[in-house]
CSV table of C-alpha atoms (C1' of nucleotides) in Angstrom, one decimal:
chain,number,residue,atom,x,y,z
W,22,MET,CA,-57.0,35.4,-145.8
W,23,PRO,CA,-56.7,32.5,-143.3
W,24,LEU,CA,-58.6,32.6,-140.0
W,25,PRO,CA,-56.4,33.5,-137.1
W,26,ARG,CA,-56.6,31.5,-133.9
W,27,VAL,CA,-59.1,33.1,-131.6
W,28,ILE,CA,-57.9,32.7,-128.0
W,29,ALA,CA,-59.6,34.2,-124.9
W,30,HIS,CA,-58.1,34.8,-121.5
W,31,LEU,CA,-60.8,35.1,-118.8
W,32,ASP,CA,-59.8,36.6,-115.5
W,33,MET,CA,-62.3,36.8,-112.6
W,34,ASP,CA,-62.4,40.3,-111.1
W,35,ALA,CA,-60.9,40.5,-107.6
W,36,PHE,CA,-62.0,36.9,-107.3
W,37,TYR,CA,-61.7,36.0,-103.5
W,38,ALA,CA,-62.9,39.4,-102.5
W,39,SER,CA,-65.9,39.3,-104.9
W,40,VAL,CA,-66.9,35.9,-103.5
W,41,GLU,CA,-66.8,37.3,-100.0
W,42,LEU,CA,-69.0,40.2,-101.1
W,43,LEU,CA,-71.6,37.6,-102.2
W,44,ARG,CA,-71.8,36.4,-98.6
W,45,TYR,CA,-71.4,39.8,-97.0
W,46,PRO,CA,-73.2,42.1,-99.3
W,47,GLU,CA,-73.2,44.9,-96.6
W,48,LEU,CA,-69.5,45.3,-97.4
W,49,ARG,CA,-70.1,46.3,-101.0
W,50,GLY,CA,-68.4,49.6,-101.8
W,51,LEU,CA,-66.0,49.4,-98.8
W,52,PRO,CA,-62.3,48.7,-98.9
W,53,VAL,CA,-61.9,45.0,-98.1
W,54,VAL,CA,-58.8,42.8,-98.1
W,55,ILE,CA,-58.6,39.1,-97.9
W,56,GLY,CA,-55.7,37.4,-96.1
W,57,GLY,CA,-54.5,36.1,-92.8
W,58,GLY,CA,-55.9,33.3,-90.7
W,59,ALA,CA,-59.3,32.3,-89.5
W,60,ARG,CA,-59.0,34.3,-86.2
W,61,HIS,CA,-60.1,37.3,-88.2
W,62,ALA,CA,-63.4,35.8,-89.1
W,63,PRO,CA,-66.4,38.1,-88.6
W,64,THR,CA,-68.3,37.6,-85.3
W,65,TRP,CA,-71.8,38.4,-84.2
W,66,GLU,CA,-72.6,41.2,-81.9
W,67,VAL,CA,-75.9,42.3,-80.3
W,68,ASP,CA,-76.8,45.9,-80.5
W,69,ALA,CA,-77.4,47.1,-77.0
W,70,ALA,CA,-80.3,49.4,-77.9
W,71,SER,CA,-82.2,47.5,-80.5
W,72,GLY,CA,-81.2,43.9,-79.6
W,73,GLU,CA,-80.5,43.2,-83.2
W,74,ARG,CA,-77.7,40.9,-84.2
W,75,ARG,CA,-75.0,42.4,-86.4
W,76,ARG,CA,-71.9,41.1,-87.9
W,77,ARG,CA,-68.7,42.6,-86.6
W,78,PHE,CA,-65.8,42.6,-89.0
W,79,ALA,CA,-62.1,42.9,-88.2
W,80,ARG,CA,-60.3,46.0,-89.4
W,81,LEU,CA,-56.7,46.0,-90.8
W,82,ALA,CA,-55.7,48.4,-88.0
W,83,GLY,CA,-53.9,46.6,-85.2
W,84,TYR,CA,-53.2,43.5,-87.3
W,85,SER,CA,-50.2,41.7,-86.1
W,86,GLY,CA,-48.8,38.6,-87.8
W,87,ARG,CA,-47.1,37.4,-91.0
W,88,GLY,CA,-50.1,37.3,-93.3
W,89,VAL,CA,-50.2,38.9,-96.7
W,90,ILE,CA,-53.0,40.2,-98.8
W,91,THR,CA,-54.3,37.6,-101.3
W,92,THR,CA,-56.9,39.9,-102.8
W,93,ALA,CA,-58.2,43.4,-102.3
W,94,THR,CA,-61.4,45.0,-103.5
W,95,TYR,CA,-60.9,47.9,-106.0
W,96,GLU,CA,-61.9,50.3,-103.2
W,97,ALA,CA,-59.0,48.9,-101.1
W,98,ARG,CA,-56.6,49.1,-104.0
W,99,ALA,CA,-57.4,52.8,-104.3
W,100,LEU,CA,-55.9,53.2,-100.8
W,101,GLY,CA,-52.6,51.8,-102.0
W,102,VAL,CA,-52.8,48.3,-100.9
W,103,ASN,CA,-52.3,45.3,-103.2
W,104,SER,CA,-51.9,41.6,-103.5
W,105,ALA,CA,-48.8,40.1,-101.8
W,106,MET,CA,-48.4,43.1,-99.6
W,107,GLY,CA,-47.8,42.2,-95.9
W,108,LEU,CA,-50.9,42.9,-93.8
W,109,MET,CA,-48.8,44.8,-91.3
W,110,ARG,CA,-47.7,47.2,-94.0
W,111,ALA,CA,-51.2,47.4,-95.5
W,112,ALA,CA,-52.6,48.3,-92.0
W,113,GLN,CA,-50.4,51.4,-92.1
W,114,LYS,CA,-51.8,52.5,-95.4
W,115,ALA,CA,-55.5,51.5,-94.9
W,116,PRO,CA,-56.2,50.9,-91.2
W,117,GLU,CA,-60.0,51.2,-91.7
W,118,ALA,CA,-60.1,48.5,-94.4
W,119,ILE,CA,-62.1,45.4,-93.5
W,120,LEU,CA,-60.0,42.2,-93.1
W,121,LEU,CA,-61.5,38.8,-94.0
W,122,PRO,CA,-59.7,35.4,-93.7
W,123,THR,CA,-59.1,33.4,-96.9
W,124,ASP,CA,-61.6,30.5,-97.4
W,125,PHE,CA,-60.2,28.5,-100.2
W,126,ASP,CA,-62.9,25.8,-100.0
W,127,THR,CA,-65.5,28.3,-101.0
W,128,TYR,CA,-63.4,29.9,-103.7
W,129,ARG,CA,-62.7,26.5,-105.2
W,130,ARG,CA,-66.5,25.9,-105.3
W,131,TYR,CA,-67.0,29.2,-107.2
W,132,SER,CA,-64.1,28.3,-109.4
W,133,ARG,CA,-65.7,25.0,-110.4
W,134,LEU,CA,-69.0,26.9,-111.1
W,135,PHE,CA,-67.6,29.5,-113.4
W,136,LYS,CA,-65.4,27.0,-115.3
W,137,ALA,CA,-68.3,24.6,-115.8
W,138,ALA,CA,-70.4,27.5,-117.1
W,139,VAL,CA,-67.7,28.4,-119.6
W,140,ARG,CA,-67.3,24.8,-120.8
W,141,GLU,CA,-71.0,24.6,-121.6
W,142,ILE,CA,-70.4,27.2,-124.2
W,143,ALA,CA,-66.7,26.6,-125.2
W,144,PRO,CA,-65.2,23.3,-124.2
W,145,LEU,CA,-61.5,24.0,-125.0
W,146,VAL,CA,-60.6,25.4,-121.6
W,147,GLU,CA,-57.1,25.5,-120.1
W,148,ASP,CA,-57.0,25.9,-116.3
W,149,ARG,CA,-54.6,28.5,-115.0
W,150,GLY,CA,-55.4,28.3,-111.3
W,151,ILE,CA,-58.4,29.1,-109.3
W,152,ASP,CA,-59.5,32.4,-111.0
W,153,GLU,CA,-58.4,32.3,-114.6
W,154,ILE,CA,-58.5,30.3,-117.8
W,155,TYR,CA,-57.6,30.3,-121.4
W,156,ILE,CA,-60.3,29.4,-123.9
W,157,ASP,CA,-59.6,28.3,-127.5
W,158,LEU,CA,-62.6,29.8,-129.4
W,159,THR,CA,-61.2,29.0,-132.9
W,160,PRO,CA,-63.5,26.1,-133.7
W,161,LEU,CA,-66.6,27.9,-132.3
W,162,VAL,CA,-65.9,31.0,-134.3
W,163,ALA,CA,-65.1,29.1,-137.4
W,164,ALA,CA,-68.4,27.2,-137.1
W,165,ARG,CA,-70.4,30.4,-136.7
W,166,LEU,CA,-68.7,32.0,-139.6
W,167,ASP,CA,-69.6,29.1,-142.0
W,168,GLU,CA,-71.8,31.3,-144.2
W,169,ALA,CA,-69.9,34.5,-143.8
W,170,SER,CA,-68.3,35.8,-147.0
W,171,ASP,CA,-65.3,37.7,-145.4
W,172,ALA,CA,-64.5,35.3,-142.6
W,173,ALA,CA,-61.3,36.9,-141.4
W,174,ALA,CA,-62.8,40.3,-141.1
W,175,GLU,CA,-65.8,39.0,-139.2
W,176,ALA,CA,-63.9,36.7,-136.9
W,177,TRP,CA,-63.3,39.2,-134.2
W,178,TRP,CA,-66.8,40.5,-134.3
W,179,CYS,CA,-68.0,37.0,-133.9
W,180,ALA,CA,-65.5,36.3,-131.1
W,181,ARG,CA,-66.8,39.3,-129.2
W,182,GLU,CA,-70.3,37.9,-129.4
W,183,VAL,CA,-69.1,34.6,-127.9
W,184,ALA,CA,-67.2,36.4,-125.2
W,185,ARG,CA,-70.3,38.4,-124.2
W,186,GLU,CA,-72.2,35.1,-124.0
W,187,ILE,CA,-69.5,33.6,-121.8
W,188,LYS,CA,-69.5,36.7,-119.5
W,189,GLN,CA,-73.2,36.4,-119.1
W,190,ALA,CA,-73.1,32.7,-118.4
W,191,VAL,CA,-70.4,33.3,-115.7
W,192,ARG,CA,-72.5,36.0,-114.1
W,193,GLN,CA,-75.6,33.7,-114.2
W,194,ALA,CA,-73.7,30.8,-112.6
W,195,THR,CA,-71.9,32.7,-109.9
W,196,GLY,CA,-73.1,36.3,-109.6
W,197,LEU,CA,-69.6,37.4,-110.4
W,198,SER,CA,-68.0,39.5,-113.1
W,199,CYS,CA,-64.9,38.7,-115.1
W,200,SER,CA,-62.7,40.4,-117.7
W,201,ILE,CA,-62.0,38.8,-121.0
W,202,GLY,CA,-59.2,39.4,-123.5
W,203,LEU,CA,-59.4,38.2,-127.1
W,204,ALA,CA,-56.4,37.8,-129.3
W,205,PRO,CA,-54.7,35.5,-131.8
W,206,ASN,CA,-52.6,33.8,-129.0
W,207,LYS,CA,-52.4,33.3,-125.2
W,208,LEU,CA,-49.7,35.9,-124.6
W,209,LEU,CA,-51.7,38.7,-126.2
W,210,ALA,CA,-55.1,37.5,-124.7
W,211,LYS,CA,-53.6,37.6,-121.3
W,212,ILE,CA,-52.4,41.2,-121.7
W,213,ALA,CA,-55.7,42.2,-123.3
W,214,SER,CA,-57.8,40.9,-120.4
W,215,GLU,CA,-55.9,43.3,-118.0
W,216,LEU,CA,-56.4,46.3,-120.2
W,217,ASP,CA,-60.0,46.9,-119.1
W,218,LYS,CA,-60.9,45.7,-115.6
W,219,PRO,CA,-63.3,45.0,-114.0
W,220,ASP,CA,-66.0,43.6,-116.3
W,221,GLY,CA,-64.0,44.3,-119.4
W,222,LEU,CA,-63.9,42.8,-122.9
W,223,THR,CA,-60.9,43.7,-125.0
W,224,VAL,CA,-59.8,42.6,-128.4
W,225,ILE,CA,-56.2,42.8,-129.5
W,226,THR,CA,-55.3,41.8,-133.1
W,227,ALA,CA,-52.0,41.7,-134.8
W,228,ALA,CA,-52.8,45.2,-136.2
W,229,ASP,CA,-53.1,46.6,-132.6
W,230,ILE,CA,-49.7,45.4,-131.3
W,231,ALA,CA,-47.7,48.6,-132.1
W,232,THR,CA,-50.3,51.0,-130.7
W,233,ARG,CA,-51.7,49.1,-127.7
W,234,ILE,CA,-49.0,46.6,-126.6
W,235,TRP,CA,-45.7,48.4,-127.3
W,236,PRO,CA,-46.4,51.3,-124.9
W,237,LEU,CA,-46.9,49.0,-122.0
W,238,PRO,CA,-44.2,48.2,-119.4
W,239,VAL,CA,-42.3,44.9,-120.0
W,240,ARG,CA,-43.7,43.6,-116.8
W,241,ARG,CA,-47.1,43.1,-118.4
W,242,ILE,CA,-45.6,40.1,-120.4
W,243,ASN,CA,-46.5,36.9,-118.5
W,244,GLY,CA,-43.1,35.5,-117.7
W,245,VAL,CA,-41.3,38.8,-117.2
W,246,GLY,CA,-41.1,39.0,-113.4
W,247,PRO,CA,-39.4,41.5,-111.0
W,248,LYS,CA,-35.8,40.2,-111.7
W,249,ALA,CA,-36.0,40.3,-115.5
W,250,ALA,CA,-37.8,43.6,-115.5
W,251,ALA,CA,-35.1,45.1,-113.2
W,252,LYS,CA,-32.3,43.8,-115.5
W,253,LEU,CA,-34.1,45.1,-118.6
W,254,ALA,CA,-34.5,48.5,-116.9
W,255,GLN,CA,-30.8,48.6,-116.2
W,256,LEU,CA,-30.2,48.0,-119.9
W,257,GLY,CA,-32.5,50.9,-120.7
W,258,ILE,CA,-35.6,48.9,-121.7
W,259,ALA,CA,-38.8,49.8,-120.0
W,260,THR,CA,-41.6,49.2,-122.5
W,261,ILE,CA,-42.5,46.2,-124.6
W,262,GLY,CA,-41.9,48.4,-127.7
W,263,GLU,CA,-38.3,49.1,-126.6
W,264,LEU,CA,-37.9,45.3,-126.1
W,265,ALA,CA,-39.3,44.7,-129.6
W,266,ALA,CA,-36.8,47.1,-131.0
W,267,ALA,CA,-33.8,45.4,-129.3
W,268,GLU,CA,-31.5,43.2,-131.4
W,269,PRO,CA,-32.3,39.5,-130.7
W,270,ALA,CA,-28.6,38.7,-130.5
W,271,TRP,CA,-28.1,41.4,-127.9
W,272,LEU,CA,-30.9,40.0,-125.9
W,273,VAL,CA,-29.4,36.5,-126.1
W,274,THR,CA,-26.1,37.7,-124.8
W,275,HIS,CA,-27.8,39.2,-121.8
W,276,PHE,CA,-30.5,36.7,-121.1
W,277,GLY,CA,-29.3,33.4,-122.6
W,278,ALA,CA,-30.4,31.7,-125.8
W,279,SER,CA,-33.7,30.5,-124.6
W,280,TYR,CA,-35.0,33.4,-122.5
W,281,GLY,CA,-33.5,36.0,-124.8
W,282,ALA,CA,-35.2,34.6,-127.9
W,283,TRP,CA,-38.4,34.2,-126.0
W,284,LEU,CA,-38.3,37.9,-124.9
W,285,HIS,CA,-37.9,39.0,-128.4
W,286,ALA,CA,-40.7,36.9,-129.8
W,287,SER,CA,-43.0,37.9,-126.9
W,288,ALA,CA,-42.4,41.6,-127.4
W,289,ARG,CA,-43.5,41.2,-131.1
W,290,GLY,CA,-46.6,39.5,-129.9
W,291,ARG,CA,-45.6,36.0,-131.2
W,292,ASP,CA,-46.7,33.0,-129.3
W,293,GLU,CA,-47.7,29.6,-130.7
W,294,ARG,CA,-48.5,27.8,-127.4
W,295,PRO,CA,-51.6,25.7,-127.7
W,296,VAL,CA,-54.5,25.8,-125.2
W,297,VAL,CA,-53.9,22.7,-123.1
W,298,THR,CA,-57.1,21.2,-121.8
W,299,HIS,CA,-55.6,18.5,-119.7
W,300,SER,CA,-52.5,18.2,-117.6
W,301,GLU,CA,-51.3,15.8,-114.8
W,302,PRO,CA,-50.0,17.2,-111.5
W,303,LYS,CA,-46.3,17.0,-111.0
W,304,SER,CA,-46.0,17.5,-107.3
W,305,VAL,CA,-48.0,18.0,-104.2
W,306,SER,CA,-46.8,20.0,-101.2
W,307,ARG,CA,-47.7,21.6,-97.9
W,308,GLU,CA,-45.8,24.3,-96.1
W,309,ILE,CA,-46.3,26.6,-93.2
W,310,THR,CA,-44.8,29.9,-92.0
W,311,PHE,CA,-44.6,30.0,-88.2
W,312,GLU,CA,-46.0,32.8,-86.2
W,313,ARG,CA,-42.6,33.1,-84.6
W,314,ASP,CA,-39.3,31.6,-85.8
W,315,LEU,CA,-38.6,28.2,-84.2
W,316,HIS,CA,-35.2,26.8,-83.2
W,317,ALA,CA,-34.4,23.2,-84.2
W,318,ARG,CA,-33.2,22.4,-80.7
W,319,ARG,CA,-35.2,24.6,-78.4
W,320,ASP,CA,-38.5,24.1,-80.2
W,321,ARG,CA,-37.7,20.5,-81.2
W,322,GLU,CA,-41.1,19.0,-80.1
W,323,ALA,CA,-43.2,21.7,-81.7
W,324,LEU,CA,-41.2,21.4,-84.9
W,325,ALA,CA,-41.5,17.6,-84.9
W,326,ALA,CA,-45.3,17.8,-84.5
W,327,ILE,CA,-45.7,20.3,-87.3
W,328,PHE,CA,-43.4,18.3,-89.5
W,329,THR,CA,-45.5,15.1,-89.0
W,330,ALA,CA,-48.7,17.0,-89.6
W,331,LEU,CA,-47.4,18.4,-92.9
W,332,CYS,CA,-46.5,14.9,-94.0
W,333,GLU,CA,-49.9,13.7,-93.1
W,334,ARG,CA,-51.6,16.5,-95.0
W,335,VAL,CA,-49.4,15.8,-98.1
W,336,ALA,CA,-50.3,12.1,-97.8
W,337,ALA,CA,-54.0,12.9,-97.5
W,338,ASP,CA,-53.8,15.1,-100.6
W,339,LEU,CA,-52.0,12.4,-102.5
W,340,ARG,CA,-54.6,9.8,-101.6
W,341,ARG,CA,-57.6,12.0,-102.3
W,342,LYS,CA,-56.1,12.8,-105.7
W,343,ARG,CA,-55.1,9.1,-106.2
W,344,TYR,CA,-51.4,9.8,-106.8
W,345,ALA,CA,-48.1,8.5,-105.3
W,346,GLY,CA,-44.7,9.9,-105.7
W,347,ARG,CA,-41.0,8.9,-105.6
W,348,THR,CA,-39.3,12.1,-104.8
W,349,ILE,CA,-39.7,13.4,-101.3
W,350,GLY,CA,-38.4,16.8,-100.4
W,351,VAL,CA,-38.3,19.3,-97.6
W,352,LYS,CA,-38.1,23.1,-97.7
W,353,LEU,CA,-36.8,25.3,-94.9
W,354,ARG,CA,-36.8,29.1,-94.8
W,355,PHE,CA,-34.6,30.6,-92.1
W,356,GLU,CA,-35.0,33.8,-90.1
W,357,ASP,CA,-32.9,35.7,-92.7
W,358,PHE,CA,-35.3,34.5,-95.4
W,359,ARG,CA,-32.7,32.2,-97.0
W,360,THR,CA,-34.4,29.1,-98.4
W,361,VAL,CA,-33.0,25.7,-98.8
W,362,THR,CA,-34.4,22.5,-100.2
W,363,ARG,CA,-33.3,18.9,-100.0
W,364,ASP,CA,-34.9,16.0,-101.7
W,365,THR,CA,-34.4,12.3,-102.2
W,366,THR,CA,-35.8,9.8,-104.6
W,367,LEU,CA,-37.1,6.5,-103.4
W,368,PRO,CA,-37.0,3.2,-105.4
W,369,ALA,CA,-40.8,3.1,-105.6
W,370,PRO,CA,-43.6,5.7,-105.3
W,371,VAL,CA,-45.3,6.2,-101.9
W,372,ASP,CA,-48.4,7.9,-100.7
W,373,ASP,CA,-48.4,7.2,-96.9
W,374,ALA,CA,-47.5,9.6,-94.2
W,375,ALA,CA,-45.1,7.3,-92.5
W,376,ALA,CA,-43.0,6.7,-95.6
W,377,ILE,CA,-43.0,10.4,-96.5
W,378,ARG,CA,-42.1,11.3,-92.9
W,379,ARG,CA,-39.2,8.9,-92.9
W,380,ALA,CA,-37.7,10.1,-96.2
W,381,ALA,CA,-38.4,13.8,-95.3
W,382,GLY,CA,-36.7,13.3,-92.0
W,383,GLN,CA,-33.6,12.0,-93.8
W,384,CYS,CA,-33.6,15.1,-95.9
W,385,VAL,CA,-33.7,17.4,-92.9
W,386,LYS,CA,-30.7,15.7,-91.5
W,387,ARG,CA,-28.7,17.1,-94.3
W,388,ILE,CA,-29.4,20.7,-93.4
W,389,ASP,CA,-27.5,22.9,-91.1
W,390,LEU,CA,-30.0,23.9,-88.5
W,391,SER,CA,-28.1,26.5,-86.5
W,392,ARG,CA,-30.3,29.4,-87.6
W,393,ARG,CA,-33.9,29.8,-86.5
W,394,ILE,CA,-36.6,28.5,-88.9
W,395,ARG,CA,-39.4,30.6,-90.3
W,396,LEU,CA,-41.0,28.1,-92.7
W,397,LEU,CA,-41.2,24.3,-93.0
W,398,GLY,CA,-42.5,22.5,-96.1
W,399,VAL,CA,-42.9,19.0,-97.4
W,400,ARG,CA,-43.2,18.1,-101.0
W,401,VAL,CA,-43.8,14.9,-103.0
W,402,GLY,CA,-42.8,14.9,-106.7
W,403,GLY,CA,-42.4,12.4,-109.5
W,404,LEU,CA,-46.1,11.6,-109.3
W,405,VAL,CA,-47.7,8.6,-110.8
W,406,SER,CA,-51.4,8.0,-110.9
W,407,VAL,CA,-52.3,5.1,-108.6
W,408,ASP,CA,-55.4,3.8,-110.3
W,409,GLY,CA,-55.4,5.8,-113.6
W,410,ASP,CA,-52.2,4.0,-114.8
W,411,ALA,CA,-54.1,1.4,-116.7
W,412,ALA,CA,-56.0,4.1,-118.7
W,413,LYS,CA,-52.8,6.1,-119.3
W,414,SER,CA,-50.7,3.2,-120.5
W,415,ALA,CA,-53.6,2.1,-122.7
W,416,HIS,CA,-53.6,5.6,-124.2
W,417,GLY,CA,-49.8,5.8,-124.5
W,418,GLY,CA,-49.5,2.2,-125.7
W,419,ALA,CA,-52.4,2.4,-128.1
W,420,LEU,CA,-50.3,4.2,-130.7
W,421,PHE,CA,-47.9,1.4,-131.0
W,422,ALA,CA,-49.9,-1.5,-129.8
W,423,PRO,CA,-50.2,-4.5,-132.0
W,424,PRO,CA,-53.7,-5.0,-133.5
T,9,DT,C1',-43.6,46.7,-90.1
T,10,DC,C1',-40.5,42.5,-93.7
T,11,DT,C1',-42.0,39.4,-97.2
T,12,DG,C1',-48.3,33.3,-97.7
T,13,DG,C1',-49.0,28.9,-99.9
T,14,DG,C1',-49.4,26.0,-103.8
T,15,DG,C1',-47.6,25.1,-108.0
T,16,DT,C1',-44.5,24.9,-112.9
T,17,DC,C1',-40.5,25.3,-115.5
T,18,DC,C1',-35.5,26.0,-116.3
T,19,DT,C1',-30.6,25.6,-115.5
T,20,DA,C1',-26.5,23.5,-114.1
T,21,DG,C1',-23.4,20.1,-112.3
T,22,DG,C1',-22.4,15.4,-111.2
T,23,DA,C1',-23.2,10.4,-111.4
T,24,DC,C1',-23.6,6.7,-114.2
T,25,DC,C1',-24.1,4.1,-118.4
T,26,DC,C1',-23.1,2.8,-123.1
E,25,DT,C1',-0.7,8.3,-120.3
E,26,DC,C1',-4.4,10.8,-121.5
E,27,DT,C1',-8.9,11.3,-122.0
E,28,DG,C1',-14.7,10.5,-126.6
E,29,DG,C1',-19.4,11.9,-126.6
E,30,DG,C1',-24.3,11.3,-125.8
E,31,DG,C1',-28.2,10.4,-122.9
E,32,DT,C1',-30.7,10.0,-118.6
E,33,DC,C1',-31.4,10.6,-113.8
E,34,DC,C1',-30.8,13.1,-109.7
E,35,DT,C1',-30.3,17.2,-106.8
E,36,DA,C1',-30.4,22.3,-105.6
E,37,DG,C1',-31.6,26.7,-106.5
E,38,DG,C1',-34.2,30.3,-108.5
E,39,DA,C1',-37.6,32.8,-111.4
E,40,DC,C1',-42.1,33.1,-112.1
E,41,DC,C1',-47.3,32.6,-111.7
E,42,DC,C1',-51.9,32.7,-109.3
DNA sequence: TCTGGGGTCCTAGGACCC
DNA sequence: TCTGGGGTCCTAGGACCC
């Protein structure tokens, strides 16, 4: 029996909130949500009686603004608040919950720490954002099974051992817990990691699909979002099992050739995507939602200043990462939440704020600005590496280069 | 009491070229 | 007078993910 691929999906538990609890251990066990701006940062207060300095934390109650929850502790989730929920709405449900501002710089530091700890053990890591990764454990498991007689049967036992080591290494490096799913592919590993949280370790093999995957709602499939789930529900399909039982041709008629076929394959646990250990960025962008909607004419100066600042931030990001891009775009969201984008492609890549600002300004001119504006964004796409080009063309060219 | 910010990928139509 | 077929690039919008 051939060895299956052994893929792990590692998901940090309530990552932002858990990082904050490292710095404010007195909040452990309390409902805490992360979100909103820096004006909700804890302050120091002096106890009148004892003279001791104490931290004073903001509560959700009385929050006003347009922030959303990025992460909530499990205690806060128990009160019915969740990621992406508006803070105003969350304040109704859990007024006593502690509110902390997001501090991406710190989370990125912890992100680098946990990923480095994993790579020490298993180098084939695919980045999936700040708090999760896929790991291809196949070579590692194969190497450890060298002497084993019944390799296939022992593979999952061995993978479990590796996963336990990885969890321990992550905890050692960061003080944080994570949940790991182990499976023959990324799709199933991702679902598996969510089955036992926090601090879980779950194995799903091909033999488990019918019993453990099919009862789950279709939404658990990474790539089935709110729209697709609603459409499936309308068609009478709620679970992954029901999706697996649907005729592929019928799915194709309702969802198109590509997505329909993918839905069918996914429901049956089929996924051949490799773990991709390196990828180049495609675009860099900055956007901001205003505290109140701005009008193109009445708030012209404020908008112009914000617009220029966004271009400067994008330019700074590009230069720090050593990229330049040809396609400059803007994004506007109006008071009615309608979103429009315009972009333009320049003859040559740019990375300076003035050039970005000029091109972005031309894009804005093509938009009807009679409605008030809620969000403004600037994007640069079509990226090329500024100094890494030599290395890349050498790599790309090496295949066909003359001796 | 409306709904963040940073991304990727896909689709679809039109321009343009051969 | 009627009207090829393929390929690539560009643009706009939308779904989805973390």
